[in-house]
Coordinates of C-alpha atoms in Angstrom, one line a residue:
M288 CA 123.8 65.2 62.5
E289 CA 125.7 65.1 65.6
T290 CA 125.6 61.8 65.6
F291 CA 127.4 61.4 62.4
L292 CA 130.0 64.2 64.1
Y293 CA 130.9 62.1 66.9
Q294 CA 131.4 59.1 64.9
A295 CA 133.4 60.2 62.4
S296 CA 135.4 62.2 65.4
I297 CA 135.7 58.7 67.0
F298 CA 136.7 56.8 63.7
L299 CA 139.5 59.7 62.9
A300 CA 141.1 59.6 66.6
A301 CA 141.6 56.2 66.5
A302 CA 143.3 56.1 63.0
V303 CA 145.7 58.8 63.9
I304 CA 146.4 57.6 67.1
A305 CA 146.6 53.9 66.2
V306 CA 147.9 53.9 63.0
P307 CA 151.1 55.5 63.5
I308 CA 151.9 53.7 66.7
A309 CA 151.1 50.3 64.7
A310 CA 153.8 51.1 62.1
R311 CA 156.5 52.2 64.6
L312 CA 155.9 48.8 65.9
G313 CA 156.4 47.4 62.3
L314 CA 153.1 46.3 62.1
G315 CA 151.6 47.9 59.0
S316 CA 149.1 49.5 59.1
V317 CA 146.0 47.2 58.1
L318 CA 146.7 45.8 61.6
G319 CA 147.1 49.5 63.1
Y320 CA 143.3 49.8 61.7
L321 CA 142.1 46.6 62.6
A322 CA 143.4 47.7 66.5
A323 CA 141.6 51.0 66.5
G324 CA 138.5 49.7 65.6
I325 CA 138.5 46.7 68.5
V326 CA 139.1 49.4 70.8
I327 CA 136.5 52.1 69.8
G328 CA 134.5 48.8 69.5
P329 CA 134.6 45.8 71.8
V330 CA 137.1 47.1 74.4
L331 CA 135.9 50.5 74.8
G332 CA 132.3 50.2 73.3
L333 CA 132.1 54.5 72.0
V334 CA 130.9 52.6 68.7
G335 CA 128.6 49.9 68.7
G336 CA 127.8 46.9 66.2
H337 CA 124.8 48.9 64.6
D338 CA 126.6 52.1 63.9
A339 CA 129.5 49.8 62.6
E340 CA 127.8 49.4 60.0
E341 CA 126.2 51.8 58.7
I342 CA 129.8 53.2 58.8
L343 CA 130.6 50.3 56.6
H344 CA 128.5 50.8 53.7
F345 CA 130.2 54.1 53.2
A346 CA 133.6 52.6 53.7
E347 CA 133.3 49.9 51.0
F348 CA 134.1 52.6 48.8
G349 CA 137.1 51.8 49.3
V350 CA 137.5 48.6 48.7
V351 CA 136.2 49.4 45.1
M352 CA 138.5 52.2 44.8
M353 CA 141.2 50.0 45.6
L354 CA 140.4 47.5 42.6
F355 CA 140.1 50.5 40.8
L356 CA 143.6 51.6 41.5
I357 CA 144.6 47.6 40.7
G358 CA 143.0 48.0 37.4
L359 CA 145.2 50.7 36.6
E360 CA 148.5 49.1 37.6
L361 CA 147.7 46.4 35.2
E362 CA 149.2 47.0 31.8
P363 CA 148.2 44.0 29.8
R364 CA 151.4 43.8 28.1
A365 CA 153.0 43.8 31.7
L366 CA 150.7 40.7 32.5
W367 CA 151.4 38.5 29.3
D368 CA 155.1 38.8 30.2
M369 CA 154.3 38.0 34.0
R370 CA 151.7 34.9 32.8
H371 CA 153.7 31.9 33.5
K372 CA 154.9 33.2 36.8
L373 CA 150.9 34.7 37.5
I374 CA 149.1 30.8 36.0
G375 CA 151.6 28.7 37.3
L376 CA 152.2 29.7 40.5
G377 CA 149.8 32.1 41.8
G378 CA 147.0 30.0 39.8
L379 CA 148.4 26.9 41.5
Q380 CA 148.2 28.5 44.9
I381 CA 144.9 29.9 44.9
S382 CA 143.7 26.5 43.1
L383 CA 145.7 23.9 45.7
T384 CA 145.2 26.1 48.4
M385 CA 141.5 26.9 47.9
G386 CA 140.4 22.7 47.1
L387 CA 142.5 21.6 50.3
I388 CA 140.6 24.2 52.8
A389 CA 137.0 23.7 50.9
G390 CA 137.7 19.8 51.5
G391 CA 138.6 20.8 55.3
A392 CA 135.4 22.5 55.8
V393 CA 133.6 20.0 54.3
L394 CA 134.6 17.6 56.6
L395 CA 133.9 19.6 59.5
G396 CA 130.3 19.6 58.7
Q397 CA 129.9 22.6 56.3
S398 CA 128.3 22.4 53.2
L399 CA 129.7 22.7 49.7
S400 CA 128.5 26.0 48.8
V401 CA 129.8 27.5 52.2
A402 CA 133.1 25.6 52.0
I403 CA 133.5 26.6 48.7
A404 CA 133.6 30.3 50.0
I405 CA 135.7 29.6 53.1
G406 CA 138.3 27.9 50.9
M407 CA 138.0 31.2 48.5
I408 CA 138.6 33.5 51.5
F409 CA 142.0 32.0 52.9
A410 CA 143.1 31.4 49.8
L411 CA 144.3 35.2 50.0
S412 CA 147.0 36.4 51.6
S413 CA 147.8 40.3 52.6
T414 CA 149.0 42.1 50.1
A415 CA 149.6 45.1 52.2
I416 CA 151.2 43.4 55.2
V417 CA 153.5 41.4 52.7
L418 CA 154.3 44.3 50.1
Q419 CA 155.2 46.4 52.9
T420 CA 157.3 44.0 55.0
L421 CA 159.0 43.2 51.8
S422 CA 159.9 46.8 51.0
E423 CA 161.1 47.7 54.2
K424 CA 163.5 44.8 54.9
G425 CA 165.0 45.2 50.9
L426 CA 163.6 41.8 50.0
M427 CA 161.4 42.9 46.9
Q428 CA 164.3 42.0 44.4
T429 CA 165.2 38.7 45.8
A430 CA 164.1 35.7 44.0
G431 CA 161.6 34.7 46.8
G432 CA 160.4 38.7 46.7
R433 CA 159.9 38.6 43.1
S434 CA 157.7 35.0 43.5
T435 CA 155.7 36.3 46.2
F436 CA 155.1 39.7 44.1
S437 CA 153.5 37.2 41.5
V438 CA 151.6 35.0 43.6
L439 CA 149.8 38.3 45.6
L440 CA 149.4 39.9 41.8
T441 CA 147.2 36.6 41.2
Q442 CA 145.6 36.9 44.0
D443 CA 144.2 40.5 43.8
I444 CA 143.0 39.5 40.1
A445 CA 141.8 36.5 41.5
V446 CA 139.2 39.0 44.0
I447 CA 137.4 39.9 40.7
P448 CA 135.9 36.2 39.9
M449 CA 135.9 35.5 43.5
L450 CA 133.1 38.1 43.7
V451 CA 131.0 37.4 40.2
V452 CA 130.8 33.6 41.9
L453 CA 129.8 34.4 45.5
P454 CA 126.4 35.4 44.5
L455 CA 125.9 31.7 43.0
L456 CA 127.0 30.3 46.6
A457 CA 124.2 32.0 48.1
V458 CA 122.1 29.4 50.3
V459 CA 119.0 31.4 50.1
P460 CA 119.0 32.1 46.4
M461 CA 119.2 36.1 45.5
A462 CA 117.0 36.3 42.3
E463 CA 113.9 33.5 41.5
L464 CA 112.2 33.6 38.4
T465 CA 108.8 34.6 38.1
A466 CA 105.7 33.2 36.1
D467 CA 106.2 35.1 32.8
G468 CA 109.7 34.0 33.1
S469 CA 111.4 37.2 34.4
I470 CA 113.7 38.4 37.0
Q471 CA 113.1 39.2 40.4
R472 CA 115.7 39.9 42.8
V473 CA 114.5 38.5 46.7
S474 CA 115.9 41.3 48.2
D475 CA 114.5 44.1 46.3
A476 CA 110.7 41.8 47.2
A477 CA 111.4 41.7 50.6
E478 CA 112.5 45.7 50.1
H479 CA 109.9 46.8 48.1
G480 CA 108.2 50.1 48.2
H481 CA 111.7 51.4 49.6
G482 CA 112.6 53.2 46.7
G483 CA 115.6 50.6 45.1
M484 CA 116.5 51.2 41.6
S485 CA 117.2 48.2 39.3
L486 CA 117.4 48.1 35.3
V487 CA 116.7 44.4 35.1
E488 CA 114.0 44.1 37.8
G489 CA 111.0 42.3 35.4
L490 CA 113.2 41.3 32.9
P491 CA 113.1 37.5 31.4
G492 CA 116.7 36.1 31.9
W493 CA 117.9 36.9 28.4
G494 CA 116.9 40.3 28.9
V495 CA 119.1 40.3 32.4
A496 CA 122.1 39.0 30.2
M497 CA 122.0 41.7 27.5
V498 CA 121.5 44.7 29.8
T499 CA 124.1 43.0 31.8
L500 CA 126.8 42.7 28.7
G501 CA 125.7 46.7 27.8
A502 CA 126.4 47.6 30.6
I503 CA 130.1 46.1 30.5
A504 CA 130.2 47.2 27.1
A505 CA 129.9 51.0 27.9
I506 CA 132.2 50.6 30.8
V507 CA 134.7 49.3 28.1
L508 CA 133.7 51.7 25.6
T509 CA 133.5 54.9 27.4
G510 CA 137.1 53.6 28.8
I511 CA 138.6 53.5 25.3
Y512 CA 137.1 56.1 23.3
A513 CA 135.6 58.9 25.8
T514 CA 138.2 59.7 28.6
R515 CA 140.7 61.6 25.9
P516 CA 137.7 64.1 25.7
V517 CA 136.6 64.4 29.0
F518 CA 139.9 65.1 30.3
R519 CA 140.7 67.6 27.5
F520 CA 137.2 69.0 28.2
I521 CA 138.2 69.4 32.1
H522 CA 141.7 70.5 31.3
S523 CA 140.1 74.0 29.8
A524 CA 138.6 74.7 33.2
H525 CA 142.1 75.0 34.7
L526 CA 140.8 74.0 37.7
R527 CA 142.3 71.3 40.0
E528 CA 139.8 70.1 41.6
M529 CA 137.9 68.8 38.7
Y530 CA 140.8 66.1 38.2
T531 CA 139.6 65.0 41.2
A532 CA 135.7 65.6 41.1
L533 CA 136.2 63.4 37.5
A534 CA 138.2 60.6 39.3
L535 CA 135.4 60.3 41.7
L536 CA 132.5 60.2 39.3
I537 CA 134.0 57.4 37.4
V538 CA 134.3 55.3 40.6
V539 CA 131.0 56.1 42.0
G540 CA 129.9 55.9 38.9
I541 CA 130.8 52.5 37.6
A542 CA 129.8 51.5 40.7
F543 CA 125.9 52.9 40.2
L544 CA 125.7 51.1 37.3
M545 CA 126.8 47.7 38.4
K546 CA 124.5 48.2 41.5
L547 CA 121.6 48.6 38.7
V548 CA 122.6 45.8 37.1
G549 CA 122.7 43.6 39.7
L550 CA 126.6 42.9 39.5
S551 CA 129.7 43.7 42.3
P552 CA 130.2 47.5 42.0
A553 CA 134.2 46.3 42.6
L554 CA 133.8 44.3 39.5
G555 CA 133.0 47.5 37.2
A556 CA 135.7 49.3 39.1
F557 CA 138.5 46.6 38.0
L558 CA 137.1 46.5 34.7
A559 CA 137.2 50.3 34.3
G560 CA 140.6 50.3 36.1
V561 CA 142.1 47.9 33.5
V562 CA 141.1 49.4 30.0
L563 CA 142.3 52.8 31.5
A564 CA 145.9 51.2 32.0
N565 CA 147.1 52.6 28.8
S566 CA 145.7 55.9 29.3
E567 CA 148.3 58.8 29.2
F568 CA 145.7 59.5 32.1
R569 CA 146.3 56.7 34.2
H570 CA 148.6 58.7 36.7
E571 CA 146.5 61.4 36.8
L572 CA 144.0 59.5 38.3
E573 CA 146.0 57.1 40.8
G574 CA 147.0 60.1 42.1
D575 CA 143.3 61.7 42.7
I576 CA 141.9 58.6 44.1
E577 CA 144.7 57.5 46.3
P578 CA 144.1 59.6 49.7
F579 CA 139.9 58.6 49.1
K580 CA 140.8 54.7 48.3
G581 CA 143.7 55.1 51.5
L582 CA 141.0 56.9 53.8
L583 CA 138.2 55.1 53.1
L584 CA 139.8 51.5 52.9
G585 CA 141.0 52.4 56.7
L586 CA 137.6 53.3 57.6
F587 CA 136.7 49.7 56.1
F588 CA 138.9 48.1 58.2
I589 CA 138.2 50.1 61.1
T590 CA 134.3 49.0 60.7
V591 CA 136.0 45.4 60.7
G592 CA 137.9 45.7 64.1
A593 CA 134.7 47.3 65.6
G594 CA 132.4 44.5 64.8
I595 CA 134.6 41.6 65.9
N596 CA 133.0 39.3 68.6
F597 CA 135.6 39.2 71.2
A598 CA 132.6 37.5 73.3
L599 CA 133.0 34.5 70.6
L600 CA 137.2 34.1 70.9
F601 CA 136.7 34.3 74.7
A602 CA 134.1 31.4 74.4
E603 CA 136.2 29.5 72.0
P604 CA 139.5 30.5 72.6
L605 CA 141.5 27.0 72.0
L606 CA 139.2 26.3 68.7
I607 CA 139.6 29.8 67.0
L608 CA 143.7 29.8 67.6
A609 CA 143.6 25.9 66.4
L610 CA 141.5 26.9 62.7
T611 CA 144.0 29.8 62.5
L612 CA 147.0 27.1 62.9
A613 CA 145.7 25.2 60.5
V614 CA 144.8 27.5 58.3
M615 CA 148.5 28.8 57.9
L616 CA 149.7 25.3 58.4
V617 CA 147.9 24.2 55.0
K618 CA 148.7 27.2 52.9
G619 CA 152.4 27.0 54.5
L620 CA 152.6 23.4 53.0
V621 CA 151.1 24.4 49.6
L622 CA 153.5 27.2 49.3
Y623 CA 156.4 25.0 50.4
G624 CA 155.8 22.4 47.9
L625 CA 155.2 25.6 44.9
A626 CA 158.6 26.7 45.7
I627 CA 160.3 23.3 45.8
I628 CA 158.6 22.9 42.5
F629 CA 159.4 26.4 40.8
D630 CA 162.9 25.3 42.1
L631 CA 163.1 28.3 44.7
K632 CA 166.0 27.3 47.3
G633 CA 167.3 28.1 50.6
R634 CA 166.0 31.7 52.4
N635 CA 163.9 32.2 48.9
R636 CA 162.2 29.4 49.6
W637 CA 161.3 29.8 53.5
L638 CA 161.0 34.0 51.9
F639 CA 157.8 32.2 50.0
T640 CA 156.4 29.7 52.2
L641 CA 155.7 32.5 55.4
G642 CA 155.6 35.3 53.7
L643 CA 152.0 34.3 52.0
A644 CA 151.1 31.5 54.5
Q645 CA 148.1 34.5 56.7
A646 CA 144.8 35.3 55.2
G647 CA 144.6 39.0 54.1
E648 CA 142.7 42.4 53.8
F649 CA 140.4 41.0 50.9
G650 CA 139.2 38.3 53.6
F651 CA 137.3 40.9 55.0
V652 CA 135.9 42.0 51.9
L653 CA 135.0 38.4 50.6
I654 CA 134.0 37.5 54.6
S655 CA 131.3 41.2 54.1
F656 CA 129.9 40.7 50.5
S657 CA 129.5 36.6 51.5
I658 CA 126.8 38.0 54.6
Q659 CA 125.1 40.7 52.5
Q660 CA 124.9 37.8 49.3
R661 CA 123.4 35.7 52.0
V662 CA 126.2 32.6 51.7
L663 CA 127.5 32.8 55.1
D664 CA 125.8 33.5 58.6
G665 CA 126.3 35.5 61.1
T666 CA 128.3 33.0 63.5
L667 CA 130.2 31.5 60.8
A668 CA 131.5 34.9 59.7
Q669 CA 132.5 35.7 62.9
K670 CA 134.5 33.2 63.6
L671 CA 136.4 33.6 60.2
L672 CA 136.4 37.2 60.6
L673 CA 138.6 36.2 64.2
I674 CA 140.8 33.8 62.0
V675 CA 141.5 36.3 59.3
A676 CA 143.1 38.9 62.2
L677 CA 144.6 36.4 64.4
S678 CA 146.2 34.8 61.3
M679 CA 147.3 38.5 60.6
L680 CA 148.5 39.4 63.7
I681 CA 151.0 36.5 64.2
T682 CA 152.7 37.4 60.0
P683 CA 155.3 39.9 62.0
L684 CA 156.3 37.1 64.5
L685 CA 156.7 34.8 61.2
F686 CA 159.0 37.3 59.3
L687 CA 161.4 37.7 62.7
F688 CA 161.7 33.4 62.2
Y689 CA 162.2 34.5 59.0
D690 CA 165.3 36.8 60.1
Q691 CA 166.3 33.9 62.5
L692 CA 166.6 31.2 59.9
A693 CA 168.0 33.7 57.2
R694 CA 171.1 34.2 59.3
R695 CA 171.2 31.0 60.2
L696 CA 170.8 29.6 56.7
E697 CA 173.6 31.6 55.6
D698 CA 176.0 30.1 57.7
L699 CA 175.0 26.8 56.7
V700 CA 175.3 27.4 53.1
E701 CA 178.8 27.4 51.5
A702 CA 179.4 29.6 49.6
P703 CA 180.9 29.7 45.9
A704 CA 185.0 29.3 46.0
P705 CA 186.2 32.1 44.0
D706 CA 188.4 32.1 41.4
E707 CA 192.1 31.9 40.7
I708 CA 193.4 35.2 40.3
D709 CA 196.4 34.6 37.6
E710 CA 196.9 38.1 36.5
Q711 CA 197.8 41.2 37.7
G712 CA 197.6 44.8 36.2
T713 CA 198.5 48.0 37.1
V714 CA 194.8 49.3 38.0
I715 CA 192.7 47.1 40.3
I716 CA 189.4 47.7 40.6
A717 CA 187.1 46.0 43.7
G718 CA 183.4 46.4 42.5
I719 CA 182.0 46.2 39.1
G720 CA 179.1 47.5 39.0
R721 CA 177.3 50.6 37.6
F722 CA 179.9 53.0 38.8
G723 CA 182.9 50.7 38.5
Q724 CA 181.8 49.4 35.1
I725 CA 182.3 53.0 34.0
V726 CA 186.2 53.3 35.1
N727 CA 186.9 49.9 33.8
R728 CA 185.9 50.5 30.2
L729 CA 186.9 54.1 30.2
V730 CA 190.8 53.1 31.6
Q731 CA 190.9 49.8 29.1
S732 CA 189.7 52.0 26.0
V733 CA 193.0 53.7 26.6
G734 CA 195.1 51.1 26.1
H735 CA 195.5 49.7 30.1
K736 CA 195.2 46.8 31.6
T737 CA 193.0 46.5 34.7
V738 CA 192.1 43.2 37.4
V739 CA 188.6 43.3 37.7
M740 CA 187.0 41.8 41.3
D741 CA 183.3 41.5 42.6
H742 CA 181.6 38.9 45.0
D743 CA 178.5 38.9 42.7
L744 CA 179.0 35.8 40.9
Q745 CA 176.4 37.1 38.3
T746 CA 177.5 40.8 37.5
I747 CA 181.0 38.9 36.9
E748 CA 179.0 36.1 34.5
L749 CA 177.7 38.8 32.4
M750 CA 180.3 40.9 32.3
R751 CA 182.3 38.0 31.1
R752 CA 179.1 37.2 27.8
F753 CA 180.3 41.0 26.8
G754 CA 183.8 40.1 26.6
F755 CA 185.3 41.6 29.6
K756 CA 187.2 39.8 32.2
G757 CA 186.6 39.3 35.8
F758 CA 187.7 37.4 38.7
F759 CA 184.5 36.2 41.3
G760 CA 185.6 36.7 44.9
D761 CA 185.7 39.1 47.6
P762 CA 188.3 42.4 47.1
T763 CA 188.0 42.5 51.1
R764 CA 190.2 39.3 51.3
P765 CA 193.6 40.2 51.7
E766 CA 194.8 37.3 50.0
L767 CA 192.3 37.8 46.8
L768 CA 193.8 41.3 46.6
H769 CA 197.5 40.4 47.0
A770 CA 197.0 37.6 44.4
A771 CA 195.2 40.7 42.0
G772 CA 198.7 42.6 42.7
L773 CA 197.9 45.2 45.5
G774 CA 201.8 45.1 46.4
Q775 CA 202.5 46.3 42.4
A776 CA 199.6 48.1 41.3
D777 CA 199.5 52.1 40.9
V778 CA 196.1 52.8 41.4
L779 CA 192.9 50.8 43.4
V780 CA 189.3 51.9 42.6
V781 CA 187.4 51.1 45.7
A782 CA 183.6 50.9 43.6
L783 CA 181.7 48.9 46.5
D784 CA 178.6 48.6 47.0
D785 CA 178.3 48.6 50.9
K786 CA 179.8 51.5 52.8
A787 CA 181.1 49.9 55.6
S788 CA 183.2 47.2 53.3
A789 CA 184.6 50.1 51.3
T790 CA 186.0 52.0 54.0
R791 CA 187.6 48.6 55.4
L792 CA 189.3 47.4 52.3
V793 CA 190.5 51.4 51.9
T794 CA 191.8 51.0 55.7
Y795 CA 193.4 47.8 54.9
A796 CA 195.0 48.8 51.6
R797 CA 196.4 51.8 53.2
R798 CA 198.1 50.1 55.8
E799 CA 199.8 47.6 53.5
R800 CA 200.7 49.9 50.6
P801 CA 201.3 53.7 51.9
D802 CA 202.1 54.7 48.4
I803 CA 199.3 53.3 46.4
H804 CA 197.2 55.8 44.6
I805 CA 193.1 55.1 46.0
V806 CA 190.1 56.2 44.2
A807 CA 187.1 55.9 46.1
R808 CA 183.4 55.6 45.3
A809 CA 181.1 57.3 48.4
R810 CA 177.8 57.1 49.1
D811 CA 177.2 60.1 50.5
R812 CA 179.2 63.5 52.3
T813 CA 179.2 61.0 55.4
H814 CA 180.8 58.2 54.4
V815 CA 182.9 60.9 52.3
Y816 CA 184.6 61.3 56.1
E817 CA 184.9 58.2 56.8
L818 CA 186.9 57.3 53.5
Y819 CA 189.1 60.1 54.0
Q820 CA 190.2 58.8 57.7
A821 CA 190.8 55.1 56.3
G822 CA 192.6 56.6 53.7
A823 CA 191.5 57.6 50.2
N824 CA 193.1 59.7 48.0
D825 CA 190.6 60.7 45.9
I826 CA 187.1 59.9 47.0
V827 CA 184.1 60.0 44.3
R828 CA 180.6 60.9 45.4
E829 CA 177.7 58.4 43.4
L830 CA 175.6 61.7 42.5
F831 CA 177.9 64.8 43.1
D832 CA 179.3 65.2 39.4
S833 CA 175.8 64.6 37.7
S834 CA 173.9 66.4 39.7
L835 CA 176.6 69.4 39.4
R836 CA 176.2 68.8 35.8
A837 CA 172.4 69.0 35.9
G838 CA 172.4 72.2 38.0
R839 CA 174.6 73.6 34.8
Y840 CA 172.1 73.2 32.3
V841 CA 169.6 75.1 34.8
L842 CA 172.0 77.9 34.7
E843 CA 172.0 78.0 30.9
N844 CA 168.6 78.1 30.9
I845 CA 167.9 80.7 33.0
G846 CA 170.0 83.3 32.0
L847 CA 173.6 82.7 32.2
T848 CA 176.0 81.8 28.9
D849 CA 177.9 78.6 28.4
Y850 CA 180.7 80.1 29.8
E851 CA 179.5 81.8 33.1
A852 CA 177.2 78.8 33.5
A853 CA 180.6 76.5 33.5
E854 CA 182.6 79.2 35.3
A855 CA 180.0 78.9 38.5
E856 CA 179.8 75.1 38.1
R857 CA 184.0 75.2 38.1
T858 CA 183.7 77.5 41.4
F859 CA 181.4 75.5 43.0
Y860 CA 182.9 72.5 42.3
Q861 CA 186.3 73.5 43.6
H862 CA 184.6 75.0 46.7
D863 CA 183.0 72.0 47.7
R864 CA 186.5 70.1 47.6
Y865 CA 188.0 72.7 49.9
A866 CA 185.1 72.7 52.5
V867 CA 184.9 68.8 52.4
R868 CA 188.1 68.7 53.5
E869 CA 187.9 71.5 56.1
L870 CA 184.9 69.7 57.3
A871 CA 186.6 66.4 57.6
E872 CA 189.0 67.5 60.1
V873 CA 186.4 68.5 62.2
W874 CA 184.0 65.7 62.1
R875 CA 183.8 62.6 64.0
P876 CA 182.5 58.9 64.1
N877 CA 179.4 58.3 65.9
V878 CA 178.4 61.9 66.2
R879 CA 175.7 63.4 63.9
S880 CA 176.6 65.9 62.1
A881 CA 173.8 68.2 63.4
D882 CA 175.3 67.5 67.3
N883 CA 179.1 68.4 66.3
P884 CA 179.2 72.2 67.3
D885 CA 182.5 72.1 65.4
Y886 CA 181.1 70.7 62.5
V887 CA 178.2 73.1 62.5
A888 CA 180.1 76.4 62.6
R889 CA 182.8 75.6 60.0
A890 CA 180.1 74.4 57.6
K891 CA 178.4 78.0 57.9
E892 CA 181.7 79.9 57.7
L893 CA 182.5 77.7 54.5
E894 CA 178.5 78.3 53.1
K895 CA 179.1 82.1 53.5
E896 CA 182.7 82.0 51.6
L897 CA 181.2 80.3 48.8
E898 CA 178.3 83.0 48.5
A899 CA 180.9 85.5 48.5
S900 CA 183.0 83.9 46.2
L901 CA 180.0 83.5 43.8
L902 CA 179.5 86.8 44.0
A903 CA 182.6 88.3 43.3
N904 CA 182.5 86.0 40.2
L905 CA 179.1 87.9 38.9
E906 CA 180.4 91.0 39.9
N907 CA 183.7 90.5 37.3
R908 CA 181.3 89.4 34.6
D909 CA 179.5 92.6 35.2
N910 CA 182.9 94.8 35.0
T911 CA 183.8 93.0 32.0
A912 CA 180.9 93.2 30.2
A913 CA 180.8 97.1 30.9

């Protein structure tokens, strides 16, 4: 018991310290867990290889849970809609990379079965690192980001057939035929007397096939027909922890069933996830499993880090580094070629190439599984672990290189020429996104002419398809503004997404036309102050009016009449406009509002005034009712 508590304390303390540090450095949680394992294992020697191996058997449930959650995310209809990129782009990446790396492994003296396993391991990339980095940098919605996501999704799905194929590559057969034609697992025979359980031991080949198909059918049918009654039964208990218990029972039970028939627990968990993907209980299951998945998966990566043989790295540093770079180069060449074939250009091509060039966390899973299945020997597995870990450590550097490359490409690429603006109107609308579209439609609906400009060519083309005229060009460019009629227009609507561009446009327009009325869209309260100082007349916060209306609906449904709720909304609206003007006078640029004593003091005074005004309205209502 003391040993278990000691190990648990060491592993958890390492995770709590290392992972936040790695996240702050922009390295991601996976590298943080690996670093934690390296520190407590090879560096400090707090846990030995045997300790890590014992924990690994428990931590592998994190992999099972991850595949269950991946299955939950894969709705069949969504997969069908993405079939071209999944099969084409993702399928070609996996097959080409696997083939080239396996061929290289054969040339280096590995057997064909081992080479195929190595190809599988290095064909995969790091979903955790890449998706996190794309989200942080705001690149998910770019063409390169979407293509990268498609390949990662294909790789996640491909893990399942890889787990099925790996046992067939075993150097030492995992099962053998007995004299009567039945099948006996070699591992079971070796461990005879240790209480192993199996539903297929001693069965003939056809019997094993029938039991295996029966187990898979049981998972599918249970997911389809038994889920709803079981969840209703659990719901009747009104105990939140029962949902968590049921979610864990599903994953653990399926893993156990797969073990009994000699299949990978991860395969069964993934299959169950896909079956439940269209269930109304999908989000409930995700919420219950996610914390256990994250913790156990982190534990898995810590054990991998603790088991890395750094003596091998120090003994052959040049060889390990050369192999790591060779793997990344091969993957990069395949990715770059596919980017050309699938018409990715410029920055998107390099994002796709550099973002997926590393090996991934599933590589650790496949290496661990390959050792269990006797596909890889220990020394080779240690080298592969080092290569996977080093390639992941290099990934943040690749993204930094991409940032520099993207800036240079942006400077080199000539932007499309802006349209020649041949119309002028009383209203100029700069920016035609969600905000500007509504303004434009309303103004035009009452017969007034508008001149619309936007720097996004796709948005302008979309408008034209729906019959609305717009001009492509940067609204902050003075010559385009004057061509649109800045000198004669009555109103300028600034609806740009970028805060700095919007403020710059308001400043310029006010300097050129002191008499023009400027209506500006603000992203937040700080942006309101910036626009106010720049000279905007009417400033509309993106979410203020809609939030205020939602608040009125709340008041109407907790006892206030429609009139009382509307009055409260009107009072709040008028006071907020007054408060914004007052606070804008004491707001200072480049100083946080919380660090500005004048701002804080005036905000407190205005809050008290709002409370007094609302209370006065309530008292007037009560007096009128009396």
